[in-house]
Amino acid sequence: MADVKQENAGREPEEKSGKETRAKGISRRDLLIGAGLGASGLLVAGGTQLVNNLPDFAVETLINSAVANGRKPSYFADDAIHVITTGTGAPLPDPARVGPQTVVVVGDQFLVFDAGPGSTRQLALTGLNLSAITALFLTHYHSDHINDLGELMLQHWTSAGAVEPLQVYGPPGVEEVVAGYVAAYQLDKGYRIEHHGEDVMPPSGFGGVAYTFDLGDDLMSSEVVYTAGDVEVIAFNVDHPPVRPAVGFRVNYKGRSVLITGDTIYSDSLIQHAMGADLMVSDALNHKISQMVSDAGKDADNNLSTVTEDIQESHIRPEEAALVAAEAGVKKLLITHVLPPVPDLLINPFLRDARAVFPGEVRMANDGTMAKLPVNSDEIIITELLR
Ligand SMILES: [Zn+2]
Ligand SMILES: [Zn+2]
């Protein structure tokens, strides 16, 4: 088993409530406000009452510190795979989680997986320069995975004036999706160039360019879809009925590896492609809790009951993800795409069956959870960037 240690100075997420987190006042989150977010972000994060009582010099110092930290995140300097779950929610509204997104930073590679609703803002709060994104990979075209594509392409262009469009990799369908968002943002493109000038907003950097990979119908198939130096990204088919195609990704770097399942049910493909991975970032739907939500919503005048029952056939259960991880020799399991939404109080019940079948750590990811996998090591170091 890996030597797992935790750098997070805060408490375990299971012990936290969102209310407690927000009440802490100026925190590490405040100091991570990205360049350009400055005062407005600080007011929101720090609490209006607190800022109102600060003298001007203190406000200025905090803002300077926030912007400086936003420009120079030091988290990513080590020779390691850095995996950040910037969005850990799913299609159903969740006050604590935005839509699905996982980010991998390794060396000069800044790889983004999916663009769920709200994820671009969470990503910006990590302090990373969004114009430096080297590629976006899409797992499938359910709206909760592409909803923020337009915003991500826009921020990739505008944050620091990218001169090339965002590279977007995906299975067949990616060209149509990218073209749709590019079309929807054409008017805004014009406004921004007119407002800030072409030096600040180079027209060549607007939008995205689609790169299609086709793994065919064989559920076991996979291929390397991206390489850069020692970084390799493998796409593999997953089973996410009724969606075809749907893929997961594995990132390998200097003997360390992370598996991003995408949306899937339990399958042999998942086990095969997870084999020997250090970290598995997995979709999960707790069937017992989902059924409770469905039953509780039976009399409501909406589709909640039907939808929460239907989606049970499209997503892996936490205990099944744990079984895959155990069979594949994965060292650590990070649960994301949390369905149905649960408050922190219910995280332990959500993960209980998974923890019973996996010998390593099963952890619920938060928006901003970072796992660092240093090379020449078995360590997996967890840090919370946004709490
Ligand atoms: Zn999804
Ligand atoms: Zn899906």
CSV table of C-alpha atoms and ligand atoms in Angstrom, one decimal:
chain,number,residue,atom,x,y,z
A,1,MET,CA,0.0,0.0,0.0
A,2,ALA,CA,1.2,3.5,-0.7
A,3,ASP,CA,2.7,5.7,1.9
A,4,VAL,CA,-0.1,8.2,2.1
A,5,LYS,CA,0.2,11.3,4.0
A,6,GLN,CA,-1.9,14.4,4.2
A,7,GLU,CA,-0.7,18.0,4.0
A,8,ASN,CA,-4.1,19.5,4.7
A,9,ALA,CA,-4.0,21.5,7.9
A,10,GLY,CA,-7.9,21.4,8.0
A,11,ARG,CA,-10.1,18.7,9.2
A,12,GLU,CA,-11.3,15.7,7.3
A,13,PRO,CA,-14.0,16.7,4.8
A,14,GLU,CA,-16.4,14.3,6.6
A,15,GLU,CA,-16.2,16.5,9.6
A,16,LYS,CA,-16.8,19.7,7.9
A,17,SER,CA,-20.0,21.5,7.0
A,18,GLY,CA,-20.1,24.2,4.3
A,19,LYS,CA,-21.4,26.6,6.9
A,20,GLU,CA,-18.4,26.1,9.2
A,21,THR,CA,-16.0,26.6,6.2
A,22,ARG,CA,-17.6,29.9,5.2
A,23,ALA,CA,-17.5,31.2,8.7
A,24,LYS,CA,-13.8,30.9,9.1
A,25,GLY,CA,-13.2,34.3,7.6
A,26,ILE,CA,-9.9,35.0,5.8
A,27,SER,CA,-8.5,31.6,4.9
A,28,ARG,CA,-6.2,30.0,2.4
A,29,ARG,CA,-9.0,30.2,-0.1
A,30,ASP,CA,-8.9,34.0,0.1
A,31,LEU,CA,-5.2,33.9,-0.7
A,32,LEU,CA,-5.8,31.8,-3.8
A,33,ILE,CA,-8.0,34.3,-5.5
A,34,GLY,CA,-6.7,34.4,-9.1
A,35,ALA,CA,-5.2,37.4,-10.7
A,36,GLY,CA,-7.9,39.7,-11.9
A,37,LEU,CA,-10.5,38.6,-9.3
A,38,GLY,CA,-9.0,40.8,-6.6
A,39,ALA,CA,-11.4,42.9,-4.5
A,40,SER,CA,-14.7,41.4,-5.5
A,41,GLY,CA,-13.6,37.9,-4.8
A,42,LEU,CA,-12.1,38.9,-1.5
A,43,LEU,CA,-15.3,40.6,-0.4
A,44,VAL,CA,-17.3,37.4,-1.1
A,45,ALA,CA,-14.7,35.0,0.4
A,46,GLY,CA,-13.8,37.0,3.5
A,47,GLY,CA,-17.3,38.2,4.4
A,48,THR,CA,-18.6,41.7,4.0
A,49,GLN,CA,-18.8,42.4,7.7
A,50,LEU,CA,-15.1,41.5,8.2
A,51,VAL,CA,-13.9,43.6,5.3
A,52,ASN,CA,-16.0,46.6,6.3
A,53,ASN,CA,-14.2,46.7,9.7
A,54,LEU,CA,-10.7,46.6,8.2
A,55,PRO,CA,-8.6,49.8,7.7
A,56,ASP,CA,-7.7,50.6,4.1
A,57,PHE,CA,-4.1,49.6,4.4
A,58,ALA,CA,-5.1,46.1,5.6
A,59,VAL,CA,-7.5,45.7,2.7
A,60,GLU,CA,-4.8,46.8,0.2
A,61,THR,CA,-2.3,44.3,1.8
A,62,LEU,CA,-4.8,41.5,1.5
A,63,ILE,CA,-5.7,42.3,-2.1
A,64,ASN,CA,-2.0,42.5,-3.1
A,65,SER,CA,-1.3,39.2,-1.4
A,66,ALA,CA,-4.3,37.6,-3.0
A,67,VAL,CA,-3.4,38.7,-6.5
A,68,ALA,CA,0.3,37.8,-6.0
A,69,ASN,CA,-0.6,34.3,-4.8
A,70,GLY,CA,-3.1,34.0,-7.7
A,71,ARG,CA,-0.3,34.6,-10.2
A,72,LYS,CA,2.3,32.3,-8.6
A,73,PRO,CA,0.8,29.1,-7.3
A,74,SER,CA,3.7,27.2,-5.8
A,75,TYR,CA,1.8,24.0,-5.4
A,76,PHE,CA,2.8,22.7,-8.9
A,77,ALA,CA,6.5,23.2,-8.9
A,78,ASP,CA,7.5,19.6,-7.9
A,79,ASP,CA,8.2,16.8,-10.4
A,80,ALA,CA,4.9,15.1,-9.8
A,81,ILE,CA,1.5,14.5,-11.2
A,82,HIS,CA,-0.9,17.0,-9.6
A,83,VAL,CA,-4.6,15.9,-9.8
A,84,ILE,CA,-7.2,18.5,-8.8
A,85,THR,CA,-10.9,17.8,-8.7
A,86,THR,CA,-12.2,21.3,-9.5
A,87,GLY,CA,-15.8,20.1,-9.9
A,88,THR,CA,-17.1,17.1,-8.0
A,89,GLY,CA,-20.9,17.4,-8.6
A,90,ALA,CA,-23.1,15.8,-11.2
A,91,PRO,CA,-26.3,16.9,-13.1
A,92,LEU,CA,-28.4,17.5,-10.0
A,93,PRO,CA,-28.0,20.8,-8.2
A,94,ASP,CA,-25.6,20.6,-5.3
A,95,PRO,CA,-24.9,23.7,-3.1
A,96,ALA,CA,-21.4,22.4,-2.2
A,97,ARG,CA,-20.2,21.1,-5.6
A,98,VAL,CA,-20.1,22.4,-9.2
A,99,GLY,CA,-20.2,20.3,-12.3
A,100,PRO,CA,-17.6,17.6,-13.1
A,101,GLN,CA,-14.1,18.5,-13.9
A,102,THR,CA,-10.7,17.0,-13.0
A,103,VAL,CA,-7.4,18.8,-13.8
A,104,VAL,CA,-3.9,17.3,-14.2
A,105,VAL,CA,-0.9,19.5,-13.9
A,106,VAL,CA,2.5,17.9,-14.6
A,107,GLY,CA,5.5,19.9,-15.6
A,108,ASP,CA,4.4,22.4,-18.3
A,109,GLN,CA,1.4,20.3,-19.1
A,110,PHE,CA,-2.0,21.7,-17.9
A,111,LEU,CA,-4.6,19.1,-18.8
A,112,VAL,CA,-8.3,19.6,-18.1
A,113,PHE,CA,-10.8,16.8,-18.2
A,114,ASP,CA,-14.5,17.8,-18.8
A,115,ALA,CA,-16.1,21.2,-18.3
A,116,GLY,CA,-19.1,20.8,-16.0
A,117,PRO,CA,-21.2,23.9,-15.1
A,118,GLY,CA,-19.3,26.3,-12.8
A,119,SER,CA,-16.0,24.4,-13.1
A,120,THR,CA,-14.2,27.3,-14.9
A,121,ARG,CA,-14.6,29.5,-11.8
A,122,GLN,CA,-13.4,26.9,-9.4
A,123,LEU,CA,-10.4,26.2,-11.7
A,124,ALA,CA,-9.6,30.0,-11.7
A,125,LEU,CA,-9.8,30.0,-7.9
A,126,THR,CA,-6.8,27.6,-7.8
A,127,GLY,CA,-4.7,30.4,-9.1
A,128,LEU,CA,-3.7,28.6,-12.3
A,129,ASN,CA,-3.4,30.7,-15.4
A,130,LEU,CA,-6.2,29.5,-17.7
A,131,SER,CA,-4.4,30.8,-20.8
A,132,ALA,CA,-1.8,28.1,-20.1
A,133,ILE,CA,-4.2,25.2,-20.5
A,134,THR,CA,-2.5,22.8,-22.9
A,135,ALA,CA,-5.5,20.6,-23.7
A,136,LEU,CA,-9.1,19.8,-22.7
A,137,PHE,CA,-10.4,16.2,-22.9
A,138,LEU,CA,-14.1,15.4,-22.9
A,139,THR,CA,-15.4,12.1,-21.7
A,140,HIS,CA,-18.9,12.3,-23.3
A,141,TYR,CA,-21.5,14.8,-24.3
A,142,HIS,CA,-24.0,14.8,-21.4
A,143,SER,CA,-24.6,18.4,-20.6
A,144,ASP,CA,-23.1,18.2,-17.1
A,145,HIS,CA,-19.7,17.5,-18.8
A,146,ILE,CA,-19.7,20.2,-21.5
A,147,ASN,CA,-21.9,23.0,-20.0
A,148,ASP,CA,-18.9,25.2,-19.2
A,149,LEU,CA,-17.0,24.6,-22.5
A,150,GLY,CA,-17.8,28.1,-23.8
A,151,GLU,CA,-16.7,29.7,-20.6
A,152,LEU,CA,-13.5,27.7,-20.4
A,153,MET,CA,-12.6,28.6,-24.0
A,154,LEU,CA,-13.3,32.2,-23.2
A,155,GLN,CA,-11.2,32.3,-20.1
A,156,HIS,CA,-8.4,30.4,-21.9
A,157,TRP,CA,-8.4,33.2,-24.4
A,158,THR,CA,-8.9,36.2,-22.2
A,159,SER,CA,-7.1,35.4,-18.9
A,160,ALA,CA,-3.6,36.1,-20.4
A,161,GLY,CA,-4.2,36.6,-24.1
A,162,ALA,CA,-3.7,33.1,-25.6
A,163,VAL,CA,-2.7,33.3,-29.2
A,164,GLU,CA,-3.9,29.8,-30.1
A,165,PRO,CA,-7.4,28.4,-29.6
A,166,LEU,CA,-8.1,25.8,-26.9
A,167,GLN,CA,-7.3,22.2,-28.0
A,168,VAL,CA,-10.3,20.0,-27.3
A,169,TYR,CA,-9.9,16.2,-27.5
A,170,GLY,CA,-12.9,13.9,-27.5
A,171,PRO,CA,-14.7,11.0,-29.1
A,172,PRO,CA,-16.8,11.5,-32.2
A,173,GLY,CA,-19.1,14.4,-31.7
A,174,VAL,CA,-16.5,16.8,-30.3
A,175,GLU,CA,-16.4,18.9,-33.5
A,176,GLU,CA,-20.1,19.6,-33.3
A,177,VAL,CA,-20.0,20.5,-29.6
A,178,VAL,CA,-17.0,22.8,-30.0
A,179,ALA,CA,-18.5,24.5,-33.1
A,180,GLY,CA,-21.7,25.1,-31.2
A,181,TYR,CA,-20.0,26.9,-28.3
A,182,VAL,CA,-17.7,28.8,-30.7
A,183,ALA,CA,-20.8,30.1,-32.5
A,184,ALA,CA,-22.6,31.0,-29.3
A,185,TYR,CA,-19.6,33.2,-28.2
A,186,GLN,CA,-19.1,35.0,-31.5
A,187,LEU,CA,-20.8,38.2,-30.3
A,188,ASP,CA,-18.9,38.3,-27.1
A,189,LYS,CA,-15.6,37.8,-29.0
A,190,GLY,CA,-16.4,41.0,-30.9
A,191,TYR,CA,-17.2,43.0,-27.7
A,192,ARG,CA,-14.0,42.0,-26.0
A,193,ILE,CA,-11.7,42.8,-28.9
A,194,GLU,CA,-13.4,46.2,-29.3
A,195,HIS,CA,-13.2,46.9,-25.6
A,196,HIS,CA,-9.6,45.7,-24.8
A,197,GLY,CA,-7.8,45.7,-28.2
A,198,GLU,CA,-6.2,43.0,-30.2
A,199,ASP,CA,-2.9,43.1,-28.3
A,200,VAL,CA,-4.7,42.1,-25.1
A,201,MET,CA,-7.3,39.8,-26.8
A,202,PRO,CA,-5.5,38.3,-29.9
A,203,PRO,CA,-8.3,37.2,-32.2
A,204,SER,CA,-6.3,34.1,-33.1
A,205,GLY,CA,-6.7,32.8,-29.6
A,206,PHE,CA,-10.5,32.8,-29.5
A,207,GLY,CA,-12.5,29.6,-29.3
A,208,GLY,CA,-11.4,26.0,-29.6
A,209,VAL,CA,-10.1,23.5,-32.1
A,210,ALA,CA,-11.5,19.9,-32.0
A,211,TYR,CA,-9.4,16.8,-32.2
A,212,THR,CA,-11.5,13.6,-32.6
A,213,PHE,CA,-10.3,10.1,-31.6
A,214,ASP,CA,-12.5,7.1,-32.4
A,215,LEU,CA,-12.1,4.0,-30.3
A,216,GLY,CA,-14.9,2.1,-32.1
A,217,ASP,CA,-17.6,0.0,-30.5
A,218,ASP,CA,-15.3,-2.5,-28.7
A,219,LEU,CA,-15.7,-1.8,-25.0
A,220,MET,CA,-12.2,-3.0,-24.2
A,221,SER,CA,-10.5,-0.7,-26.8
A,222,SER,CA,-8.1,2.2,-25.9
A,223,GLU,CA,-5.4,4.3,-27.5
A,224,VAL,CA,-2.9,6.9,-26.7
A,225,VAL,CA,-4.5,10.2,-27.7
A,226,TYR,CA,-2.0,12.7,-26.5
A,227,THR,CA,1.7,12.7,-25.6
A,228,ALA,CA,4.0,15.5,-24.5
A,229,GLY,CA,7.5,14.7,-23.2
A,230,ASP,CA,7.0,12.0,-20.5
A,231,VAL,CA,3.3,12.7,-20.3
A,232,GLU,CA,0.9,10.2,-21.9
A,233,VAL,CA,-2.9,10.3,-22.0
A,234,ILE,CA,-4.7,7.1,-22.9
A,235,ALA,CA,-8.5,7.2,-23.7
A,236,PHE,CA,-10.5,4.0,-23.1
A,237,ASN,CA,-14.1,3.0,-23.8
A,238,VAL,CA,-16.4,2.9,-20.8
A,239,ASP,CA,-20.0,1.7,-20.5
A,240,HIS,CA,-22.4,4.6,-19.7
A,241,PRO,CA,-25.8,3.5,-21.0
A,242,PRO,CA,-27.4,4.9,-23.1
A,243,VAL,CA,-24.6,7.2,-24.0
A,244,ARG,CA,-22.2,6.1,-26.8
A,245,PRO,CA,-19.4,7.0,-27.1
A,246,ALA,CA,-18.2,7.5,-23.6
A,247,VAL,CA,-14.6,7.3,-22.5
A,248,GLY,CA,-12.4,7.5,-19.5
A,249,PHE,CA,-8.7,8.6,-19.4
A,250,ARG,CA,-5.5,7.4,-17.9
A,251,VAL,CA,-2.5,9.8,-17.5
A,252,ASN,CA,0.9,8.2,-17.1
A,253,TYR,CA,4.1,10.1,-16.2
A,254,LYS,CA,7.5,8.7,-15.1
A,255,GLY,CA,6.0,5.6,-13.4
A,256,ARG,CA,3.1,7.4,-11.7
A,257,SER,CA,-0.5,7.2,-13.0
A,258,VAL,CA,-4.0,8.4,-12.5
A,259,LEU,CA,-7.2,7.0,-13.8
A,260,ILE,CA,-10.2,9.3,-14.5
A,261,THR,CA,-13.2,7.0,-15.0
A,262,GLY,CA,-15.7,9.5,-16.6
A,263,ASP,CA,-19.3,8.3,-16.2
A,264,THR,CA,-19.5,4.6,-16.3
A,265,ILE,CA,-20.9,1.4,-14.8
A,266,TYR,CA,-18.8,-1.4,-13.5
A,267,SER,CA,-17.0,-3.1,-16.4
A,268,ASP,CA,-14.0,-5.2,-17.2
A,269,SER,CA,-12.7,-2.3,-19.3
A,270,LEU,CA,-12.4,-0.3,-16.2
A,271,ILE,CA,-10.4,-2.9,-14.3
A,272,GLN,CA,-8.1,-3.5,-17.3
A,273,HIS,CA,-7.3,0.2,-17.7
A,274,ALA,CA,-7.0,0.9,-14.0
A,275,MET,CA,-4.4,-1.9,-13.6
A,276,GLY,CA,-1.6,-0.7,-11.4
A,277,ALA,CA,-2.7,3.0,-11.3
A,278,ASP,CA,-1.8,5.0,-8.2
A,279,LEU,CA,-5.0,7.0,-8.0
A,280,MET,CA,-8.5,6.4,-9.4
A,281,VAL,CA,-10.8,9.3,-9.6
A,282,SER,CA,-14.2,7.7,-9.9
A,283,ASP,CA,-17.8,8.4,-10.8
A,284,ALA,CA,-20.1,7.2,-8.1
A,285,LEU,CA,-23.9,6.9,-7.5
A,286,ASN,CA,-25.0,5.5,-4.2
A,287,HIS,CA,-28.0,3.4,-5.1
A,288,LYS,CA,-29.5,3.2,-1.6
A,289,ILE,CA,-29.5,6.9,-1.1
A,290,SER,CA,-30.7,7.5,-4.7
A,291,GLN,CA,-33.6,5.2,-4.1
A,292,MET,CA,-34.5,7.0,-0.9
A,293,VAL,CA,-34.5,10.3,-2.9
A,294,SER,CA,-36.7,8.7,-5.6
A,295,ASP,CA,-39.1,7.3,-3.0
A,296,ALA,CA,-39.3,10.6,-1.1
A,297,GLY,CA,-40.0,12.5,-4.4
A,298,LYS,CA,-42.8,10.2,-5.7
A,299,ASP,CA,-45.6,12.7,-4.9
A,300,ALA,CA,-43.7,15.7,-6.1
A,301,ASP,CA,-44.9,17.5,-9.3
A,302,ASN,CA,-41.7,17.1,-11.1
A,303,ASN,CA,-39.4,14.4,-12.7
A,304,LEU,CA,-37.0,14.0,-9.7
A,305,SER,CA,-38.3,10.6,-8.7
A,306,THR,CA,-38.1,9.1,-12.2
A,307,VAL,CA,-34.7,10.6,-13.0
A,308,THR,CA,-33.1,9.5,-9.7
A,309,GLU,CA,-34.3,5.9,-10.4
A,310,ASP,CA,-33.3,5.9,-14.1
A,311,ILE,CA,-29.8,7.1,-13.5
A,312,GLN,CA,-29.0,4.2,-11.2
A,313,GLU,CA,-28.4,2.1,-14.3
A,314,SER,CA,-25.8,4.5,-15.7
A,315,HIS,CA,-23.4,5.0,-12.9
A,316,ILE,CA,-21.0,2.8,-10.9
A,317,ARG,CA,-21.8,2.3,-7.2
A,318,PRO,CA,-19.1,3.4,-4.7
A,319,GLU,CA,-18.6,-0.2,-3.6
A,320,GLU,CA,-18.2,-1.3,-7.2
A,321,ALA,CA,-15.6,1.4,-7.8
A,322,ALA,CA,-13.9,0.1,-4.7
A,323,LEU,CA,-14.0,-3.4,-6.1
A,324,VAL,CA,-12.4,-2.2,-9.4
A,325,ALA,CA,-9.7,-0.4,-7.5
A,326,ALA,CA,-9.0,-3.4,-5.4
A,327,GLU,CA,-8.9,-5.8,-8.3
A,328,ALA,CA,-6.7,-3.4,-10.3
A,329,GLY,CA,-4.2,-2.8,-7.4
A,330,VAL,CA,-5.0,0.9,-7.3
A,331,LYS,CA,-3.5,2.6,-4.2
A,332,LYS,CA,-6.1,5.3,-3.5
A,333,LEU,CA,-9.7,5.9,-4.5
A,334,LEU,CA,-11.1,9.4,-4.8
A,335,ILE,CA,-14.9,9.6,-5.3
A,336,THR,CA,-16.3,12.4,-7.5
A,337,HIS,CA,-19.4,13.0,-9.6
A,338,VAL,CA,-21.4,12.6,-6.4
A,339,LEU,CA,-24.9,11.3,-7.0
A,340,PRO,CA,-27.3,12.0,-5.5
A,341,PRO,CA,-26.0,15.3,-3.8
A,342,VAL,CA,-25.4,14.7,-0.1
A,343,PRO,CA,-24.4,17.1,2.7
A,344,ASP,CA,-21.1,16.4,4.5
A,345,LEU,CA,-23.1,14.7,7.2
A,346,LEU,CA,-23.9,11.8,4.9
A,347,ILE,CA,-20.5,11.3,3.3
A,348,ASN,CA,-19.6,8.4,5.6
A,349,PRO,CA,-22.9,6.6,4.9
A,350,PHE,CA,-22.3,7.3,1.2
A,351,LEU,CA,-18.9,5.6,1.3
A,352,ARG,CA,-19.4,3.0,4.0
A,353,ASP,CA,-19.9,-0.1,1.7
A,354,ALA,CA,-16.9,1.1,-0.5
A,355,ARG,CA,-14.6,1.3,2.5
A,356,ALA,CA,-15.6,-2.2,3.5
A,357,VAL,CA,-14.2,-3.7,0.3
A,358,PHE,CA,-11.1,-1.6,-0.4
A,359,PRO,CA,-8.0,-2.0,1.6
A,360,GLY,CA,-6.7,1.5,0.8
A,361,GLU,CA,-8.2,4.9,1.5
A,362,VAL,CA,-11.6,5.8,-0.1
A,363,ARG,CA,-12.0,9.5,0.0
A,364,MET,CA,-14.8,11.8,-1.0
A,365,ALA,CA,-13.3,14.5,-3.3
A,366,ASN,CA,-14.2,18.2,-2.7
A,367,ASP,CA,-14.1,21.0,-5.2
A,368,GLY,CA,-10.4,21.8,-5.0
A,369,THR,CA,-9.0,18.6,-3.5
A,370,MET,CA,-5.5,18.1,-4.9
A,371,ALA,CA,-3.6,14.8,-4.9
A,372,LYS,CA,0.1,15.1,-5.5
A,373,LEU,CA,1.9,12.0,-6.9
A,374,PRO,CA,5.7,12.8,-6.7
A,375,VAL,CA,7.9,10.8,-9.1
A,376,ASN,CA,10.3,8.2,-7.6
A,377,SER,CA,7.9,7.7,-4.7
A,378,ASP,CA,4.7,5.9,-3.6
A,379,GLU,CA,3.3,8.9,-1.9
A,380,ILE,CA,-0.1,10.4,-2.6
A,381,ILE,CA,-0.3,13.7,-0.8
A,382,ILE,CA,-3.7,15.3,-0.3
A,383,THR,CA,-4.2,19.1,0.0
A,384,GLU,CA,-7.5,21.1,0.0
A,385,LEU,CA,-7.0,24.2,-2.3
A,386,LEU,CA,-10.4,25.7,-1.9
A,387,ARG,CA,-11.4,25.0,1.7
B,1,ZN,ZN,-22.2,13.1,-15.6
B,2,ZN,ZN,-23.0,11.1,-18.2
